[in-house]
Each structure stands twice: as C-alpha cells, then as structure tokens.
PDB file of C-alpha atoms in Angstrom:
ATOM      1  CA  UNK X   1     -79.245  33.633-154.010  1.00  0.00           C
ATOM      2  CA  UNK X   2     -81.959  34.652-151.577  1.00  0.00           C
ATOM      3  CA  UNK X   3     -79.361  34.512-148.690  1.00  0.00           C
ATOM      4  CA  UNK X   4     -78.738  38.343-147.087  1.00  0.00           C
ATOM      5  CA  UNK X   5     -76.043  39.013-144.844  1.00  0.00           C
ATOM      6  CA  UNK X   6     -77.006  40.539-141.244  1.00  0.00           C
ATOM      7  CA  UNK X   7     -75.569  43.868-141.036  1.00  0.00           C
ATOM      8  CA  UNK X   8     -73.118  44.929-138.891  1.00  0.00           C
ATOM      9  CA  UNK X   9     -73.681  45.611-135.645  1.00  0.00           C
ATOM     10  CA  UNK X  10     -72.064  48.075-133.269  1.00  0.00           C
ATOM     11  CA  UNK X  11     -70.196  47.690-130.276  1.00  0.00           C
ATOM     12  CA  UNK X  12     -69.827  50.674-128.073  1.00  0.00           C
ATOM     13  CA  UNK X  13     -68.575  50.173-124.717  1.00  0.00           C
ATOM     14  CA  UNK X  14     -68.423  53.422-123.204  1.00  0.00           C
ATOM     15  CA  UNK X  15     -65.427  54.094-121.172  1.00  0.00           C
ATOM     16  CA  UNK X  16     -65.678  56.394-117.776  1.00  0.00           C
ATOM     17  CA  UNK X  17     -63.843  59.119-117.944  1.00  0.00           C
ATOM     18  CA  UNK X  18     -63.302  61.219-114.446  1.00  0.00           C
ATOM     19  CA  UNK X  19     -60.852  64.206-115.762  1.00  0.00           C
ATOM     20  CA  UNK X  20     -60.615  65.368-111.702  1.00  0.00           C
ATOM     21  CA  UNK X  21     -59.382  62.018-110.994  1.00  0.00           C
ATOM     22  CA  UNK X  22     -56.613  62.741-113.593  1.00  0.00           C
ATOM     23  CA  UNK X  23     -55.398  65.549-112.337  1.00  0.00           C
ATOM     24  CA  UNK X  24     -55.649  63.955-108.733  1.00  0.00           C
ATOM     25  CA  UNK X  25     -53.073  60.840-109.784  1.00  0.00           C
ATOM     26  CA  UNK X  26     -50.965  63.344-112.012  1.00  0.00           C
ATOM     27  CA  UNK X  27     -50.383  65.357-108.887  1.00  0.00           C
ATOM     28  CA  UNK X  28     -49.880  62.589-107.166  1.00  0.00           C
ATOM     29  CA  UNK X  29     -47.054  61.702-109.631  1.00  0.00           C
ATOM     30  CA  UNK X  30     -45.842  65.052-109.611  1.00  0.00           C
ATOM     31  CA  UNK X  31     -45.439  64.705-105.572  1.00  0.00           C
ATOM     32  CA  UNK X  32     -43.696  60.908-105.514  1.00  0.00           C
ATOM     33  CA  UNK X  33     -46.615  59.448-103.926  1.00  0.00           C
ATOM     34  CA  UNK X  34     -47.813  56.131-104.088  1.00  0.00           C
ATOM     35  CA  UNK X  35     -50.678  53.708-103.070  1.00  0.00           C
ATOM     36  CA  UNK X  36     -47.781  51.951-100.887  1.00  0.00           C
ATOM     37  CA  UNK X  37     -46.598  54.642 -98.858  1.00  0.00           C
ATOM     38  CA  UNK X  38     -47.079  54.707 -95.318  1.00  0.00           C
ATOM     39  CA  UNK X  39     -48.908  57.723 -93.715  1.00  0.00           C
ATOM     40  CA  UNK X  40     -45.154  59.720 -92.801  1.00  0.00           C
ATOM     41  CA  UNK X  41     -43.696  59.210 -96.119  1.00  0.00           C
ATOM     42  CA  UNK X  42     -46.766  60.597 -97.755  1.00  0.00           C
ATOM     43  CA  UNK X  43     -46.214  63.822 -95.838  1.00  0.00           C
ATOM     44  CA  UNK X  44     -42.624  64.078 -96.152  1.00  0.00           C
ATOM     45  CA  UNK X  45     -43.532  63.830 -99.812  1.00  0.00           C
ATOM     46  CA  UNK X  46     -46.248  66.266-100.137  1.00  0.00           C
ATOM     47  CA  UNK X  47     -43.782  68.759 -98.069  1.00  0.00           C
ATOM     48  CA  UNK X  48     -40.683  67.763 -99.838  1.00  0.00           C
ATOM     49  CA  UNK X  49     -43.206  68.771-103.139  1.00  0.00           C
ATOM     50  CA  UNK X  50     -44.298  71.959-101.734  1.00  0.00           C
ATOM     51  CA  UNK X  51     -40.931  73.641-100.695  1.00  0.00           C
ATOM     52  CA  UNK X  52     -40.186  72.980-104.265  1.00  0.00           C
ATOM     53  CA  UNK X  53     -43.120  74.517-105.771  1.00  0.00           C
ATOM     54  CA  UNK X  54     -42.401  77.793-103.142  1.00  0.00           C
ATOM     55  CA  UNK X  55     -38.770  77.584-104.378  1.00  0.00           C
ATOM     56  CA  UNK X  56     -39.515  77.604-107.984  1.00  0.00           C
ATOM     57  CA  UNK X  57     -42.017  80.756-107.551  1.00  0.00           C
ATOM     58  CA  UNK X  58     -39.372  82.583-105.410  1.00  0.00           C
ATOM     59  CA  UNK X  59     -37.032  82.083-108.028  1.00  0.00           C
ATOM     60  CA  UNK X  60     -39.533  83.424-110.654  1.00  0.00           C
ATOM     61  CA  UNK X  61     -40.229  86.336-108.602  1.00  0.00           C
ATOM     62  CA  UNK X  62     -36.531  86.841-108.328  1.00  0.00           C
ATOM     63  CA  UNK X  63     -35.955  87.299-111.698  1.00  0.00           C
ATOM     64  CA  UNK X  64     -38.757  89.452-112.589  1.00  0.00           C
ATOM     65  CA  UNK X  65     -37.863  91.848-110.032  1.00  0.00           C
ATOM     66  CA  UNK X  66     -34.477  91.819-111.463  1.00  0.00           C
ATOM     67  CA  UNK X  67     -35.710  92.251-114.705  1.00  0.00           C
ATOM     68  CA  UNK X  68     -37.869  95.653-113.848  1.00  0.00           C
ATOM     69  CA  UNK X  69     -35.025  97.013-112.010  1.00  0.00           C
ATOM     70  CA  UNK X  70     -32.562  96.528-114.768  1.00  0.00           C
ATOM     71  CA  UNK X  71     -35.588  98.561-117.031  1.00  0.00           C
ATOM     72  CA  UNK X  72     -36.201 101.261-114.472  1.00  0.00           C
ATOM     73  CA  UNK X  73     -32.169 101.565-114.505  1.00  0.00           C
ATOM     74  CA  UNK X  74     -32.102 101.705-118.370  1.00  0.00           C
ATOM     75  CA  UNK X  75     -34.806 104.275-118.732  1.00  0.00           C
ATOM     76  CA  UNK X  76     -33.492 106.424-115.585  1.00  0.00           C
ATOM     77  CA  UNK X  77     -30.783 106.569-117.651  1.00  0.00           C
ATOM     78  CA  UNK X  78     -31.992 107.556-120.894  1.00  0.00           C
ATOM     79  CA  UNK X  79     -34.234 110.247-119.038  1.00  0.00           C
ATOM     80  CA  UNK X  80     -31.115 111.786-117.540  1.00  0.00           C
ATOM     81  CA  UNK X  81     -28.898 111.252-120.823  1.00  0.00           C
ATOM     82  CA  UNK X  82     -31.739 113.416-122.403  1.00  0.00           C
ATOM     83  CA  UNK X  83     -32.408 116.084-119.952  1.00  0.00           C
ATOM     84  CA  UNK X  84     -28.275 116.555-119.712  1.00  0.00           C
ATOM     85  CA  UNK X  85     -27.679 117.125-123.334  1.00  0.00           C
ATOM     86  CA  UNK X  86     -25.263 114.318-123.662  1.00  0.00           C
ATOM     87  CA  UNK X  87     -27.785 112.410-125.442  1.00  0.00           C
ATOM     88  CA  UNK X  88     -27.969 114.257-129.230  1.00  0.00           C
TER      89      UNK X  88
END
C-alpha cells in the first residue's frame, strides 16, 4: 500500500557519429579498396576508379554536345525554312 515504484530511468548512450568518415569508407567502397590491400593494389585501384570517373564525364560531355548541336541544327533550320518562304 505505501510501496511506490522507482521511475524509470533513462539510458542514453550516445553514439559518435563522424559523417566525413562516411563519405571516406563509401569512397573507399566506391574505389574497391580495402584494409587488406597492399600499397600497389591500392593504387591500381584508386587509378582503375579514376579513369572511370574521367570516362563517365567524357561520355556526359559527349552527349550534351551532341544534344546542342542537334538544337542549333533544328533551329538553323527553322530560321532558314522561315526566311525562304517554304515555311507558311
């Protein structure tokens, strides 16, 4: 009757959170690397990574260049199509 329960209590642990380290160890991913790898393989797979990444932006840049020419070639078109009278 006179007994009262404690109350709760609580039990934070905080947890340390480095977000650069995140990004450090998912680029590390990205590349292939691991704690393992011996000092050679580490570079052949940070250049192996980077020949990709210049690939994939050449590529990019390829296709937006195509794109703008195919748009200067489409309006170049129009303008003369207008100016000729074959348009109306």
């Amino acid at each position: 009757m006179f007994h009262r329960p404690k109350p709760r209590q609580f039990n934070y642990k905080p947890v340390y959170y480095n977000p650069k380290e995140d990004e450090m160890e998912a680029k590390r991913k990205a590349m292939g690397l691991s704690e393992n790898m011996n000092s050679e393989e580490r570079i052949r797979a940070r250049l192996r990574y980077q020949w990709e990444k210049k690939r994939e932006k050449a590529k990019v840049r390829r296709q937006q260049n195509t794109r703008i020419i195919l748009y200067i070639a489409v309006i170049a078109a129009l303008i003369y199509m207008i100016y000729s009278g074959k348009f109306f």
